[in-house]
């Protein structure tokens, strides 16, 4: 009986959490969100060639990663690593800022998951994405 009560409370909490998350405005444009989007957009021009070559891919957790360092000339590897680190820092900050702007910082993991799915869905043909624990070309 105790197990059944715990199960129902867990189910109720999940339903409340899911219903509340449906209210999240992921298109919120607070000053912090706008600044992060601008930073990411400016960096995208530098990353686009690395996405296209397969050197950099979109991860299942809403970040990016150097997928094939061999596809990057040795002289550019440090710069690519820096771009990836800066992009991931901005992505993490974006997810947290959207959650804060919605008044629910605890929603950050769900927002991150939503964005991860969107990034992968909107990836261009030929880009590499993580799926099912491995990499595949879109």
mmCIF file of C-alpha atoms in Angstrom:
data_model
loop_
_atom_site.group_PDB
_atom_site.id
_atom_site.type_symbol
_atom_site.label_atom_id
_atom_site.label_comp_id
_atom_site.label_asym_id
_atom_site.label_seq_id
_atom_site.Cartn_x
_atom_site.Cartn_y
_atom_site.Cartn_z
ATOM 1 C CA UNK A 1 0.000 0.000 0.000
ATOM 2 C CA UNK A 2 2.826 2.396 0.902
ATOM 3 C CA UNK A 3 4.345 1.779 -2.552
ATOM 4 C CA UNK A 4 1.027 2.618 -4.232
ATOM 5 C CA UNK A 5 0.750 5.924 -2.342
ATOM 6 C CA UNK A 6 4.312 6.864 -3.303
ATOM 7 C CA UNK A 7 3.572 5.963 -6.916
ATOM 8 C CA UNK A 8 0.470 8.183 -7.021
ATOM 9 C CA UNK A 9 2.308 11.115 -5.449
ATOM 10 C CA UNK A 10 5.116 10.731 -7.988
ATOM 11 C CA UNK A 11 2.583 10.560 -10.825
ATOM 12 C CA UNK A 12 0.757 13.622 -9.515
ATOM 13 C CA UNK A 13 4.041 15.551 -9.247
ATOM 14 C CA UNK A 14 4.919 14.584 -12.814
ATOM 15 C CA UNK A 15 1.519 15.710 -14.102
ATOM 16 C CA UNK A 16 1.753 19.035 -12.282
ATOM 17 C CA UNK A 17 5.311 19.544 -13.529
ATOM 18 C CA UNK A 18 4.345 18.690 -17.116
ATOM 19 C CA UNK A 19 1.292 20.946 -17.012
ATOM 20 C CA UNK A 20 3.324 23.812 -15.593
ATOM 21 C CA UNK A 21 6.049 23.326 -18.190
ATOM 22 C CA UNK A 22 3.424 23.627 -20.923
ATOM 23 C CA UNK A 23 3.097 27.246 -19.765
ATOM 24 C CA UNK A 24 6.780 28.060 -20.386
ATOM 25 C CA UNK A 25 7.511 30.800 -22.907
ATOM 26 C CA UNK A 26 10.655 29.583 -24.655
ATOM 27 C CA UNK A 27 10.484 32.595 -26.981
ATOM 28 C CA UNK A 28 10.861 35.052 -24.086
ATOM 29 C CA UNK A 29 13.025 38.052 -24.988
ATOM 30 C CA UNK A 30 14.497 39.343 -21.758
ATOM 31 C CA UNK A 31 17.646 41.477 -22.138
ATOM 32 C CA UNK A 32 19.744 38.489 -21.078
ATOM 33 C CA UNK A 33 18.141 36.173 -23.629
ATOM 34 C CA UNK A 34 18.535 38.755 -26.404
ATOM 35 C CA UNK A 35 22.237 39.249 -25.614
ATOM 36 C CA UNK A 36 22.879 35.498 -25.571
ATOM 37 C CA UNK A 37 21.045 34.971 -28.868
ATOM 38 C CA UNK A 38 23.074 37.748 -30.495
ATOM 39 C CA UNK A 39 26.321 36.247 -29.236
ATOM 40 C CA UNK A 40 25.353 32.813 -30.512
ATOM 41 C CA UNK A 41 24.227 34.179 -33.871
ATOM 42 C CA UNK A 42 27.534 35.987 -34.377
ATOM 43 C CA UNK A 43 29.461 32.816 -33.507
ATOM 44 C CA UNK A 44 27.345 30.665 -35.813
ATOM 45 C CA UNK A 45 29.012 32.181 -38.883
ATOM 46 C CA UNK A 46 32.332 30.863 -37.580
ATOM 47 C CA UNK A 47 30.930 27.438 -36.655
ATOM 48 C CA UNK A 48 28.921 26.796 -39.836
ATOM 49 C CA UNK A 49 31.876 25.409 -41.812
ATOM 50 C CA UNK A 50 32.741 23.040 -38.959
ATOM 51 C CA UNK A 51 29.166 21.771 -38.783
ATOM 52 C CA UNK A 52 29.226 21.237 -42.563
ATOM 53 C CA UNK A 53 32.550 19.366 -42.484
ATOM 54 C CA UNK A 54 31.387 17.109 -39.647
ATOM 55 C CA UNK A 55 34.098 18.349 -37.310
ATOM 56 C CA UNK A 56 31.458 19.717 -34.921
ATOM 57 C CA UNK A 57 28.105 18.142 -34.157
ATOM 58 C CA UNK A 58 24.981 18.782 -32.116
ATOM 59 C CA UNK A 59 24.752 16.716 -28.944
ATOM 60 C CA UNK A 60 21.613 15.131 -27.532
ATOM 61 C CA UNK A 61 21.906 17.279 -24.401
ATOM 62 C CA UNK A 62 21.549 20.652 -26.132
ATOM 63 C CA UNK A 63 25.231 21.432 -26.539
ATOM 64 C CA UNK A 64 27.772 21.010 -29.342
ATOM 65 C CA UNK A 65 30.948 18.939 -29.438
ATOM 66 C CA UNK A 66 34.039 18.447 -31.511
ATOM 67 C CA UNK A 67 33.029 15.213 -33.189
ATOM 68 C CA UNK A 68 35.989 14.725 -35.525
ATOM 69 C CA UNK A 69 39.096 16.718 -34.624
ATOM 70 C CA UNK A 70 40.819 15.199 -37.660
ATOM 71 C CA UNK A 71 38.504 17.214 -39.903
ATOM 72 C CA UNK A 72 40.023 20.413 -38.490
ATOM 73 C CA UNK A 73 43.454 21.570 -39.627
ATOM 74 C CA UNK A 74 45.935 21.395 -36.768
ATOM 75 C CA UNK A 75 46.421 25.155 -36.923
ATOM 76 C CA UNK A 76 42.673 25.723 -36.321
ATOM 77 C CA UNK A 77 41.999 23.176 -33.582
ATOM 78 C CA UNK A 78 42.574 25.543 -30.680
ATOM 79 C CA UNK A 79 40.230 28.101 -32.253
ATOM 80 C CA UNK A 80 37.539 25.444 -32.830
ATOM 81 C CA UNK A 81 37.825 24.241 -29.242
ATOM 82 C CA UNK A 82 37.416 27.841 -28.097
ATOM 83 C CA UNK A 83 34.349 28.345 -30.303
ATOM 84 C CA UNK A 84 32.766 25.139 -28.995
ATOM 85 C CA UNK A 85 33.461 26.114 -25.376
ATOM 86 C CA UNK A 86 32.031 29.621 -25.874
ATOM 87 C CA UNK A 87 28.955 28.245 -27.648
ATOM 88 C CA UNK A 88 28.296 25.724 -24.892
ATOM 89 C CA UNK A 89 28.709 28.388 -22.226
ATOM 90 C CA UNK A 90 26.137 30.572 -24.006
ATOM 91 C CA UNK A 91 23.755 27.659 -24.537
ATOM 92 C CA UNK A 92 23.822 26.749 -20.851
ATOM 93 C CA UNK A 93 23.299 30.390 -19.910
ATOM 94 C CA UNK A 94 20.434 30.672 -22.427
ATOM 95 C CA UNK A 95 18.556 27.721 -20.948
ATOM 96 C CA UNK A 96 19.008 29.080 -17.427
ATOM 97 C CA UNK A 97 18.016 32.613 -18.455
ATOM 98 C CA UNK A 98 14.832 31.427 -20.186
ATOM 99 C CA UNK A 99 13.889 29.482 -17.059
ATOM 100 C CA UNK A 100 14.571 32.536 -14.840
ATOM 101 C CA UNK A 101 12.675 34.854 -17.194
ATOM 102 C CA UNK A 102 9.682 32.529 -16.832
ATOM 103 C CA UNK A 103 9.981 32.715 -13.057
ATOM 104 C CA UNK A 104 10.873 29.018 -12.752
ATOM 105 C CA UNK A 105 14.610 28.365 -12.626
ATOM 106 C CA UNK A 106 13.822 24.744 -11.770
ATOM 107 C CA UNK A 107 12.542 24.259 -15.338
ATOM 108 C CA UNK A 108 16.050 24.652 -16.820
ATOM 109 C CA UNK A 109 16.579 20.897 -17.456
ATOM 110 C CA UNK A 110 13.273 20.605 -19.337
ATOM 111 C CA UNK A 111 13.981 23.769 -21.334
ATOM 112 C CA UNK A 112 17.405 22.409 -22.218
ATOM 113 C CA UNK A 113 15.832 19.146 -23.382
ATOM 114 C CA UNK A 114 13.297 21.012 -25.519
ATOM 115 C CA UNK A 115 16.044 23.049 -27.146
ATOM 116 C CA UNK A 116 18.180 19.939 -27.713
ATOM 117 C CA UNK A 117 15.331 18.393 -29.694
ATOM 118 C CA UNK A 118 14.767 21.598 -31.658
ATOM 119 C CA UNK A 119 18.460 22.074 -32.506
ATOM 120 C CA UNK A 120 18.590 18.533 -33.888
ATOM 121 C CA UNK A 121 15.290 18.851 -35.786
ATOM 122 C CA UNK A 122 16.462 22.072 -37.437
ATOM 123 C CA UNK A 123 19.997 20.913 -38.218
ATOM 124 C CA UNK A 124 20.883 21.204 -41.869
ATOM 125 C CA UNK A 125 21.246 18.145 -44.065
ATOM 126 C CA UNK A 126 24.772 16.791 -43.760
ATOM 127 C CA UNK A 127 25.320 17.985 -40.188
ATOM 128 C CA UNK A 128 26.101 15.422 -37.498
ATOM 129 C CA UNK A 129 23.772 14.938 -34.536
ATOM 130 C CA UNK A 130 23.739 12.619 -31.563
ATOM 131 C CA UNK A 131 20.949 10.102 -31.542
ATOM 132 C CA UNK A 132 20.527 7.020 -29.412
ATOM 133 C CA UNK A 133 23.964 7.459 -27.880
ATOM 134 C CA UNK A 134 25.816 7.653 -31.192
ATOM 135 C CA UNK A 135 26.452 10.083 -34.004
ATOM 136 C CA UNK A 136 24.530 10.102 -37.267
ATOM 137 C CA UNK A 137 24.571 12.402 -40.236
ATOM 138 C CA UNK A 138 21.332 14.177 -40.875
#
